XYZ file of C-alpha atoms in Angstrom:
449
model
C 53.322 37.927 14.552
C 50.956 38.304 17.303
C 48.057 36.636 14.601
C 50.336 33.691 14.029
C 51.004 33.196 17.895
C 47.141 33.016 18.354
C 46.835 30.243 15.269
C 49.612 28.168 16.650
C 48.128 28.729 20.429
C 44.648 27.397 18.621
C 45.774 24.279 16.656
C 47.489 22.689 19.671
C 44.286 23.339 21.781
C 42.306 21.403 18.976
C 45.288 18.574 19.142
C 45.017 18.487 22.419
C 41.154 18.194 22.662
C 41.491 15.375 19.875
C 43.917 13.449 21.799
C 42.653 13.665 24.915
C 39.684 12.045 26.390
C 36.868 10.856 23.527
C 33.246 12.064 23.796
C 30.390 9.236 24.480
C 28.570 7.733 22.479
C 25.611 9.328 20.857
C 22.375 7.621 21.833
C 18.880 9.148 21.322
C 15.175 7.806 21.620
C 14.896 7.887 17.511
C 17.899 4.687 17.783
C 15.495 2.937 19.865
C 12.620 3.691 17.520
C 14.251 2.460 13.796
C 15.494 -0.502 15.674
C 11.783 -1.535 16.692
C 10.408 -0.628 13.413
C 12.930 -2.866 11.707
C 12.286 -5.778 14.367
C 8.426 -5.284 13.038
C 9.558 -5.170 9.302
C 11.511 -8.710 10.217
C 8.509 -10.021 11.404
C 6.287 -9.017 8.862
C 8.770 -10.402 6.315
C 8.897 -13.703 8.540
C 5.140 -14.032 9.073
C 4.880 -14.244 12.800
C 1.445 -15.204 14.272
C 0.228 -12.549 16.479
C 0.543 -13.949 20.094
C 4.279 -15.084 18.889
C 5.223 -11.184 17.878
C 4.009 -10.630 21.531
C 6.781 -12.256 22.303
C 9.180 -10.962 20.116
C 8.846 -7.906 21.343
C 8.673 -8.001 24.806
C 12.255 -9.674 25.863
C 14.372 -7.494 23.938
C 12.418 -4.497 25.653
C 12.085 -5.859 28.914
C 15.767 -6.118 28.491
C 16.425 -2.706 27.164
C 14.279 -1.444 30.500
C 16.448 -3.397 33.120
C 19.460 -1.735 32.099
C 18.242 2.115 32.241
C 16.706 1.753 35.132
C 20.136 1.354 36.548
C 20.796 5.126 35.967
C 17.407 5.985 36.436
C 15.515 8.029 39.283
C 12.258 7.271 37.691
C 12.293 3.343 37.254
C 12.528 0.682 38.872
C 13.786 -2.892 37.872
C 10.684 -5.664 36.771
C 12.961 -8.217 38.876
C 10.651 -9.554 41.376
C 7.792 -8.538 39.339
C 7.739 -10.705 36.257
C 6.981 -14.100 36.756
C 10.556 -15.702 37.773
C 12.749 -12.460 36.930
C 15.643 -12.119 38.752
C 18.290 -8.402 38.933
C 20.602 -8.324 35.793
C 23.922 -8.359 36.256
C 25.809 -5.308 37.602
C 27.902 -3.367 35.399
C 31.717 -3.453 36.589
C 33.576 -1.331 33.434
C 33.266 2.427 34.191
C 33.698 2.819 30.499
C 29.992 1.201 30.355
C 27.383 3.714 28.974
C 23.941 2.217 29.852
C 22.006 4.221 26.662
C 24.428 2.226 24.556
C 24.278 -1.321 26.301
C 20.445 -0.966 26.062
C 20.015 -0.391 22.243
C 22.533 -3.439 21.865
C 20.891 -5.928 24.459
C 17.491 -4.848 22.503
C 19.174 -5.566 19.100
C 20.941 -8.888 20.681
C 17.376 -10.243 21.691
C 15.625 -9.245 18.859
C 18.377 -11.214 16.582
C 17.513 -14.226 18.398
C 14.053 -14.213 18.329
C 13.558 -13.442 14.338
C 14.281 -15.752 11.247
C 15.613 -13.106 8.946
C 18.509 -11.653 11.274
C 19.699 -9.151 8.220
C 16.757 -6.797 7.648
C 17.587 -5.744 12.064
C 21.761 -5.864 11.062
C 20.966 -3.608 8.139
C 20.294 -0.684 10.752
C 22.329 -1.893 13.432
C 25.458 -2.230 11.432
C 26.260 1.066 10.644
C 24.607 2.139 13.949
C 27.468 0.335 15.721
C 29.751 1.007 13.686
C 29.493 4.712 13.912
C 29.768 4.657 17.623
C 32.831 2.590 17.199
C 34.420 5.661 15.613
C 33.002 7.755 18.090
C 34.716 6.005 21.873
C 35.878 2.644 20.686
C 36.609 1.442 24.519
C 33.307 2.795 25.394
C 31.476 0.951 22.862
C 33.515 -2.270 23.320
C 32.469 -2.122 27.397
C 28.638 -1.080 26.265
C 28.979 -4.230 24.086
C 30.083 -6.467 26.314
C 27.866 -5.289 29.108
C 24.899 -6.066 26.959
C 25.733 -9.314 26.080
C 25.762 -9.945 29.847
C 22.356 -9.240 30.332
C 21.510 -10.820 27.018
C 22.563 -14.296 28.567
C 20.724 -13.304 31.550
C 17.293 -12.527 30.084
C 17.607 -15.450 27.415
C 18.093 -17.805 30.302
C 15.274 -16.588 32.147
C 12.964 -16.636 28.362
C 13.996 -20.528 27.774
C 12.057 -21.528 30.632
C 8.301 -19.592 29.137
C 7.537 -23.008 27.676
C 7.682 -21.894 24.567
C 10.491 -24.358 23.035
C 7.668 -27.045 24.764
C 4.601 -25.805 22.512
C 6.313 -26.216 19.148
C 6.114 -30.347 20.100
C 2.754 -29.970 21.666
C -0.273 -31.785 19.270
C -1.815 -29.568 17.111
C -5.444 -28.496 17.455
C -8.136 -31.109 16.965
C -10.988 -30.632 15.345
C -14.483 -31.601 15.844
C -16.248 -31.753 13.443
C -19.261 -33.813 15.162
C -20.078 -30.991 16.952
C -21.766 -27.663 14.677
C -21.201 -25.426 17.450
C -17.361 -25.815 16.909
C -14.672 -24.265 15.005
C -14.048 -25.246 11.408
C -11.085 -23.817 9.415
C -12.466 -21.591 6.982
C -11.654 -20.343 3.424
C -9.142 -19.489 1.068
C -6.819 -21.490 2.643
C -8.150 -23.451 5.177
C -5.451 -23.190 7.560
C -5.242 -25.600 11.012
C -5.684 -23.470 13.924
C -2.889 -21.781 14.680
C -1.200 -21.924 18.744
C -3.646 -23.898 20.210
C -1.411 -24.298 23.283
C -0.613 -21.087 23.469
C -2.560 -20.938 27.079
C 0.550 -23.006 28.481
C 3.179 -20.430 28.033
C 4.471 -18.466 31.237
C 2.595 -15.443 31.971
C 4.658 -12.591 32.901
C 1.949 -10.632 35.768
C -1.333 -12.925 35.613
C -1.131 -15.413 38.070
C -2.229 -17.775 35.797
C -3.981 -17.560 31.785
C -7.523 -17.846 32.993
C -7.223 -15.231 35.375
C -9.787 -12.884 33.697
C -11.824 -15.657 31.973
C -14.645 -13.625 30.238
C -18.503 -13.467 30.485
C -19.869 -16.553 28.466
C -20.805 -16.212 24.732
C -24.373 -16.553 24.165
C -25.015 -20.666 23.927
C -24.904 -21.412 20.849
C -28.664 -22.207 18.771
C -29.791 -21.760 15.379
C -32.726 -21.287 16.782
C -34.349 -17.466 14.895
C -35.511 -16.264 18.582
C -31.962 -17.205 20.464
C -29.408 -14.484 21.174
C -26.341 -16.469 19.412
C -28.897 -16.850 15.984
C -29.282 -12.895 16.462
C -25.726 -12.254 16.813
C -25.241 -14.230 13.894
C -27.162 -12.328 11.993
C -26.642 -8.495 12.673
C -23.162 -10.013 11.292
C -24.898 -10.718 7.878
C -26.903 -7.572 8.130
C -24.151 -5.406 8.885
C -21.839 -6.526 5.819
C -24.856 -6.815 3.690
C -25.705 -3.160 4.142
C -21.885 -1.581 4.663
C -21.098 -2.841 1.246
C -24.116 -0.979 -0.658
C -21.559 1.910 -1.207
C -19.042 -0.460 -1.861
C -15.316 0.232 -0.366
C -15.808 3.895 0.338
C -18.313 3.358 3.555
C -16.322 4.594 6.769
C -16.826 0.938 7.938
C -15.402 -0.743 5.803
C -12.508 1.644 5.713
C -12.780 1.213 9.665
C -12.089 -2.901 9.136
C -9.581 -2.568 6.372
C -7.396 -0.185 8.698
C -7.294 -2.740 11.764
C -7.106 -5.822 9.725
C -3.663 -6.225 10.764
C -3.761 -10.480 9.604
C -0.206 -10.916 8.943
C -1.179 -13.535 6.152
C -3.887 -12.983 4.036
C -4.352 -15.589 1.518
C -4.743 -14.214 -2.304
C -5.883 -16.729 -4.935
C -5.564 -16.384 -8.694
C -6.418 -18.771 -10.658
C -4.560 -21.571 -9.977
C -1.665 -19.773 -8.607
C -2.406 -18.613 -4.390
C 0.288 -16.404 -2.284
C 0.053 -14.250 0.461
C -0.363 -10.573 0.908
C 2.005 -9.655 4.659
C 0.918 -6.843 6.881
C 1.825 -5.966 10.232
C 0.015 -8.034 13.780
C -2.869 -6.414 15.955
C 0.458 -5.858 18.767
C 2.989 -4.327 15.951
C 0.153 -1.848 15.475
C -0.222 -0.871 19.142
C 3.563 -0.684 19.522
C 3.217 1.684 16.638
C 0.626 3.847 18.677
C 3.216 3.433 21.368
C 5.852 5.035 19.465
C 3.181 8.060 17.839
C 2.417 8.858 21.723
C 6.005 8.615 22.915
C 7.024 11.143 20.473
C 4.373 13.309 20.984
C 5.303 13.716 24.614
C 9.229 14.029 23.318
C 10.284 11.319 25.769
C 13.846 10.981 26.862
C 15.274 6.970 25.636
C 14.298 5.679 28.952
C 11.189 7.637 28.894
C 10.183 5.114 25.455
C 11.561 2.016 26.768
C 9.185 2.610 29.668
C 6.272 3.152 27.621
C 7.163 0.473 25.254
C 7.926 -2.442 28.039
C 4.582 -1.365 29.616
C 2.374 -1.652 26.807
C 4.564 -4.869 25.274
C 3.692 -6.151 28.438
C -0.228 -5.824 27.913
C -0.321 -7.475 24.973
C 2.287 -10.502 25.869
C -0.218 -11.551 28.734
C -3.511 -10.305 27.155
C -2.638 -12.791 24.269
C -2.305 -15.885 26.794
C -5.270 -14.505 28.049
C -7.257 -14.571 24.983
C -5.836 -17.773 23.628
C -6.966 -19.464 26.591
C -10.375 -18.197 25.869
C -10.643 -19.187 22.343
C -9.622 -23.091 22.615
C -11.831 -23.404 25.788
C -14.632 -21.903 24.088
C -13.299 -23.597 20.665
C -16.809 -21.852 18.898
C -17.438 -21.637 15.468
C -16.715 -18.462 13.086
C -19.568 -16.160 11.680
C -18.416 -17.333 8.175
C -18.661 -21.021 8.407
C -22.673 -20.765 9.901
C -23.270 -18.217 7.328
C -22.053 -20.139 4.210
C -23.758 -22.884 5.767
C -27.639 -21.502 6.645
C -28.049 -18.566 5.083
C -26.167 -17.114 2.353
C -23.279 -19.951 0.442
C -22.145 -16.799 -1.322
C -20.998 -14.776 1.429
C -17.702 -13.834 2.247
C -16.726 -11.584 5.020
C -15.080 -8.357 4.412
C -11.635 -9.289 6.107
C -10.316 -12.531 5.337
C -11.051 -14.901 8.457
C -8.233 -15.670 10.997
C -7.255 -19.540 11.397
C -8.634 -19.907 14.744
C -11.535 -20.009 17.041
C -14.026 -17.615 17.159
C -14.492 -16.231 20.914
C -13.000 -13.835 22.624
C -11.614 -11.361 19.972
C -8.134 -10.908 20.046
C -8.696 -7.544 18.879
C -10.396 -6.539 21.362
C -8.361 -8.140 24.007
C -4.957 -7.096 23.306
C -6.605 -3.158 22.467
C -8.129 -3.153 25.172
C -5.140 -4.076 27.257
C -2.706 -1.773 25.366
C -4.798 1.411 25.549
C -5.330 0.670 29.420
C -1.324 0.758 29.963
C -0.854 3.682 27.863
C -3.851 5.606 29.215
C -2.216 5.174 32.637
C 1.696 6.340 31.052
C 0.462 9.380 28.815
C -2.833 10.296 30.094
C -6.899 10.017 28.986
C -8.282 12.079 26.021
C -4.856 12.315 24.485
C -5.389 12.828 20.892
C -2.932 11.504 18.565
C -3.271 10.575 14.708
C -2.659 7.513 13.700
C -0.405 6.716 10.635
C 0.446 3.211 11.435
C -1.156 1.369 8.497
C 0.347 4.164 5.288
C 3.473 1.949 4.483
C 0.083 -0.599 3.462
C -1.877 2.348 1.351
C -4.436 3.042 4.037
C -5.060 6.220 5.290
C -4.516 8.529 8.570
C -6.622 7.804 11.474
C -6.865 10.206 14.021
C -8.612 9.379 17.441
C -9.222 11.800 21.002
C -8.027 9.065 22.738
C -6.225 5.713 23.560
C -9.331 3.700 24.220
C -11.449 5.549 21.401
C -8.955 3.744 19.197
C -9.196 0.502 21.240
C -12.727 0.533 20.816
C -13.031 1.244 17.575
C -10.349 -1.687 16.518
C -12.657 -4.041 18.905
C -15.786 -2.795 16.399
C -13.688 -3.269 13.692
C -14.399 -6.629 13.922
C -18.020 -6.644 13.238
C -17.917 -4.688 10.918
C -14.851 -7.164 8.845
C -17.478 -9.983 9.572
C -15.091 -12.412 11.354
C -16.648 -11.708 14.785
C -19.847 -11.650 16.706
C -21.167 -8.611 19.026
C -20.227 -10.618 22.043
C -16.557 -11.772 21.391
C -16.246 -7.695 20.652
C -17.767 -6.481 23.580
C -16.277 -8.954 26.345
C -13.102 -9.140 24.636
C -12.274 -5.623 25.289
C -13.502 -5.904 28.601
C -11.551 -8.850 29.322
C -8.080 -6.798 27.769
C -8.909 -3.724 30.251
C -8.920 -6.263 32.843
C -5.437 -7.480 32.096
C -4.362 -3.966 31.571
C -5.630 -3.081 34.926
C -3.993 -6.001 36.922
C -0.999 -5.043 34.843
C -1.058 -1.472 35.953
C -1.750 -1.936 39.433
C 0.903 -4.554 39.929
C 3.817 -3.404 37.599
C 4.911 -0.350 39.393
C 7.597 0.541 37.132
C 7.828 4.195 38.201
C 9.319 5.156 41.233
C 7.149 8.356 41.558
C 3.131 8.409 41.554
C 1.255 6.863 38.613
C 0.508 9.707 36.690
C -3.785 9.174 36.966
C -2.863 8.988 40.601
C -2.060 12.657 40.300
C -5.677 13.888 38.838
C-alpha cells in the first residue's frame, strides 16, 4: 500500500508540472547559425552580386542585435550609430522572450531580402513550429514582437537608396580610351552595380572616405610601373601552371574564388557554375571563430553584426573606387599585347579592375574580428568543402585576409597594386568601424593587452 501511495503521490506531481506553467522556448547559438547558412544557400541559389549579399546580410543581423541587446549587459544598441538608426520598439508582452524574437526578426528580414523565400522556410518551419509546441503564448508574443522591429528596421532599409539604383543607367563604356575597362570573356557581362557608390553607408561618413593610394598611371610603356605590373601578372600564371593544378597557388586562387557566377561554355550550350560571395565566405570565418570561442546567441550576433558591418561599408567603399578609377583588367591588355591565348586562372569578374574587392572587404572583415576574438587566433578554415576544395587552416584573421588579397594575383584578374592598397584601404574601414561602433559596453578586448 505504502508503494502505491508513493505512485499516486508521483503521477499527480507530473500532472501538475504538465499543467502548470510551460517551459520557454529553446533557443541556442546553432538556430542562429543554420538560419545564416541557409540565407547564404538562398543566395547562392539566387545569384546575388557580392556588394548586394552585403546587404542581405547585414539588416536581418543588425536586427537580430537590437533586440538582445535589450537583455544584455554587454551590448549596446547601434541606434545613434548607424547612419539614420533610430531605438526599436520596446517590448510590452511579458510573455516576450528576446532569444526567440531575434531568430524570427533575422528570418523575417532575410525573407524579404531573397528571391527564393523556401530554401530559409525549409529550416524555419519546423524551427517554429517546434517552439509552438513548446510555450505557444510565448512564441505567439516572440512573434509578434519581431515583426515589430521588422517594420521598424525595413523602414529605416527603404531609405539606403537601394530601390533608387535598380533605375539608375547602367555603366558606360569607353571604349575610346585603352586605359579603360572592357567586359571580358566567356560571357562578356556589363559591369555589374556601377552605382553602387550612392547607397547609404552605415559608419563612413561618406563612400570615398578612405579613397586609396593611386594605381600606377597607366602606360604600355616596357620601363613604366603599370607595364611591370602587368606583367609579373603574365609571369606569375605562366610559371604557377608548370605543375599544372596541384601548385599551392593555384590551389590558393581556386579556394578564394568565391565568383558567384562563373560562366561554363560547352559547345554551343553555356550555364553557370554558383558558389558562395567573397562576404558569405567571411561570415563563414565568422561563424568557425564564434564557435571556437563557444559564444552564447548574443555573443554570435555580436560578432556577426560587426563583421557584416565591415563588409556592407567596405563594399561602397570599394565600388566607389573601381568606377572612379574605371581601369582596365589584366586579361583584356594581355589578350591584347602579349599573349591572345591567355586566359587567367579564375574566370574574370564583370567589373573594373582597381581596388580589389578582395582585398577590401578581407581586409575589413579580419580587422573587426581581430578586434572581437583576438590576433594570432588560429582557426581552420572549411568554408569552401560543400564546393570540393579543401581545408585551409591559417594562425590568424589577417593571415587569411592577406592571403585572399594575394589570391588575386595569383587567379590573374588583378594587379600587385589593386592587392596591396585594397587591403589597406579594407583595414581602414575596419578601423573607423571599430573605433566608432562601440557595440560593447565593457573595454574592447585589444584595449585589454
Amino acid at each position: 500500500m505504502k508503494w502505491n501511495k508513493y505512485i499516486i503521490l508521483l503521477v499527480v506531481s507530473l500532472l501538475f508540472s504538465a499543467c502548470g506553467e510551460k517551459q520557454d522556448l529553446d533557443t541556442n547559438p546553432a538556430q542562429f547559425y543554420a538560419l545564416v547558412n541557409e540565407v547564404t544557400n538562398t543566395m547562392v541559389h539566387d545569384i546575388f552580386s557580392p556588394p548586394v549579399a552585403s546587404r542581405v546580410y547585414v539588416y536581418p543581423n543588425i536586427a537580430a542585435h537590437e533586440i538582445l541587446t535589450l537583455q544584455s549587459d554587454k551590448y549596446s544598441s547601434l541606434a545613434g550609430q548607424l547612419t539614420d538608426l533610430t531605438s526599436i520598439p520596446k517590448p510590452q508582452d511579458p510573455n516576450i522572450n528576446l532569444n526567440a524574437a531575434a531568430i524570427i526578426a533575422h528570418h523575417n528580414l532575410s525573407k524579404q531580402l531573397v528571391f527564393t523565400e523556401d530554401i530559409i522556410s525549409s529550416y524555419t518551419d519546423s524551427l517554429f513550429r517546434s517552439w509552438e509546441v513548446i510555450n505557444k503564448q510565448q512564441f505567439k508574443a516572440s512573434k509578434q514582437y519581431a515583426q515589430q522591429v521588422t517594420d521598424h528596421i525595413t523602414a529605416w532599409m527603404s531609405k539606403d537608396n537601394y530601390a533608387q539604383t535598380r533605375t539608375m543607367p547602367k555603366f558606360s563604356i569607353q571604349t575610346n580610351d585603352p586605359s579603360r575597362w572592357q567586359p571580358t570573356p566567356p560571357a562578356y557581362i556589363e559591369g555589374i552595380e556601377p552605382n553602387w557608390k550612392k547607397m547609404r553607408t552605415l559608419v563612413l561618413d561618406s563612400a570615398a572616405q578612405f579613397k586609396p593610394e593611386k594605381h600606377p598611371e597607366f602606360s604600355m610603356k616596357e620601363n613604366s610601373d603599370f607595364y611591370k605590373e602587368l606583367m609579373e601578372v603574365y609571369e606569375v600564371s605562366q610559371s604557377i601552371t608548370k605543375n599544372g593544378d596541384q601548385s599551392k597557388e593555384i590551389q590558393i586562387a581556386q579556394f578564394w574564388d568565391c565568383n558567384p557566377y562563373v560562366s561554363v561554355t560547352r559547345g554551343h550550350l553555356m550555364f553557370a557554375t554558383k558558389k558562395i560571395t567573397p562576404g558569405a565566405h567571411w561570415m563563414g570565418i565568422a561563424e568557425i571563430a564564434s564557435k571556437n570561442n563557444q559564444d552564447s546567441l548574443d555573443d554570435a550576433v555580436y560578432a556577426f553584426t560587426k563583421t557584416s558591418i565591415a563588409l556592407y561599408d567596405g563594399f561602397i567603399s570599394c565600388w566607389d573606387e573601381k568606377y572612379r578609377s574605371n581601369l582596365i583588367r589584366p586579361e583584356t591588355l594581355i589578350n591584347q599585347h602579349i599573349d591572345e591565348q591567355w586566359k587567367p586562372i579564375l574566370q574574370t569578374p564583370p567589373f573594373p579592375e582597381y581596388s580589389s574587392g578582395h582585398s577590401v572587404i578581407s581586409g575589413a572583415a579580419a580587422t573587426v574580428l581581430t578586434q572581437i576574438y583576438g590576433d594570432n587566433i588560429p582557426f581552420d578554415d572549411d568554408t569552401e568543402t560543400k564546393y570540393g576544395l579543401p581545408v585551409r587552416t591559417f594562425k590568424s584573421f589577417n593571415a587569411a585576409a592577406e592571403e585572399a588579397a594575394l589570391s588575386r594575383l595569383y587567379g590573374g584578374i588583378h594587379y600587385r597594386a589593386a592587392i596591396d592598397n585594397g587591403l589597406v584601404q579594407g583595414k581602414n574601414v575596419g578601423e573607423h568601424i571599430v573605433k566608432t561602433v562601440k557595440l560593447k559596453k565593457d573595454v574592447l578586448a585589444w584595449e585589454k593587452n
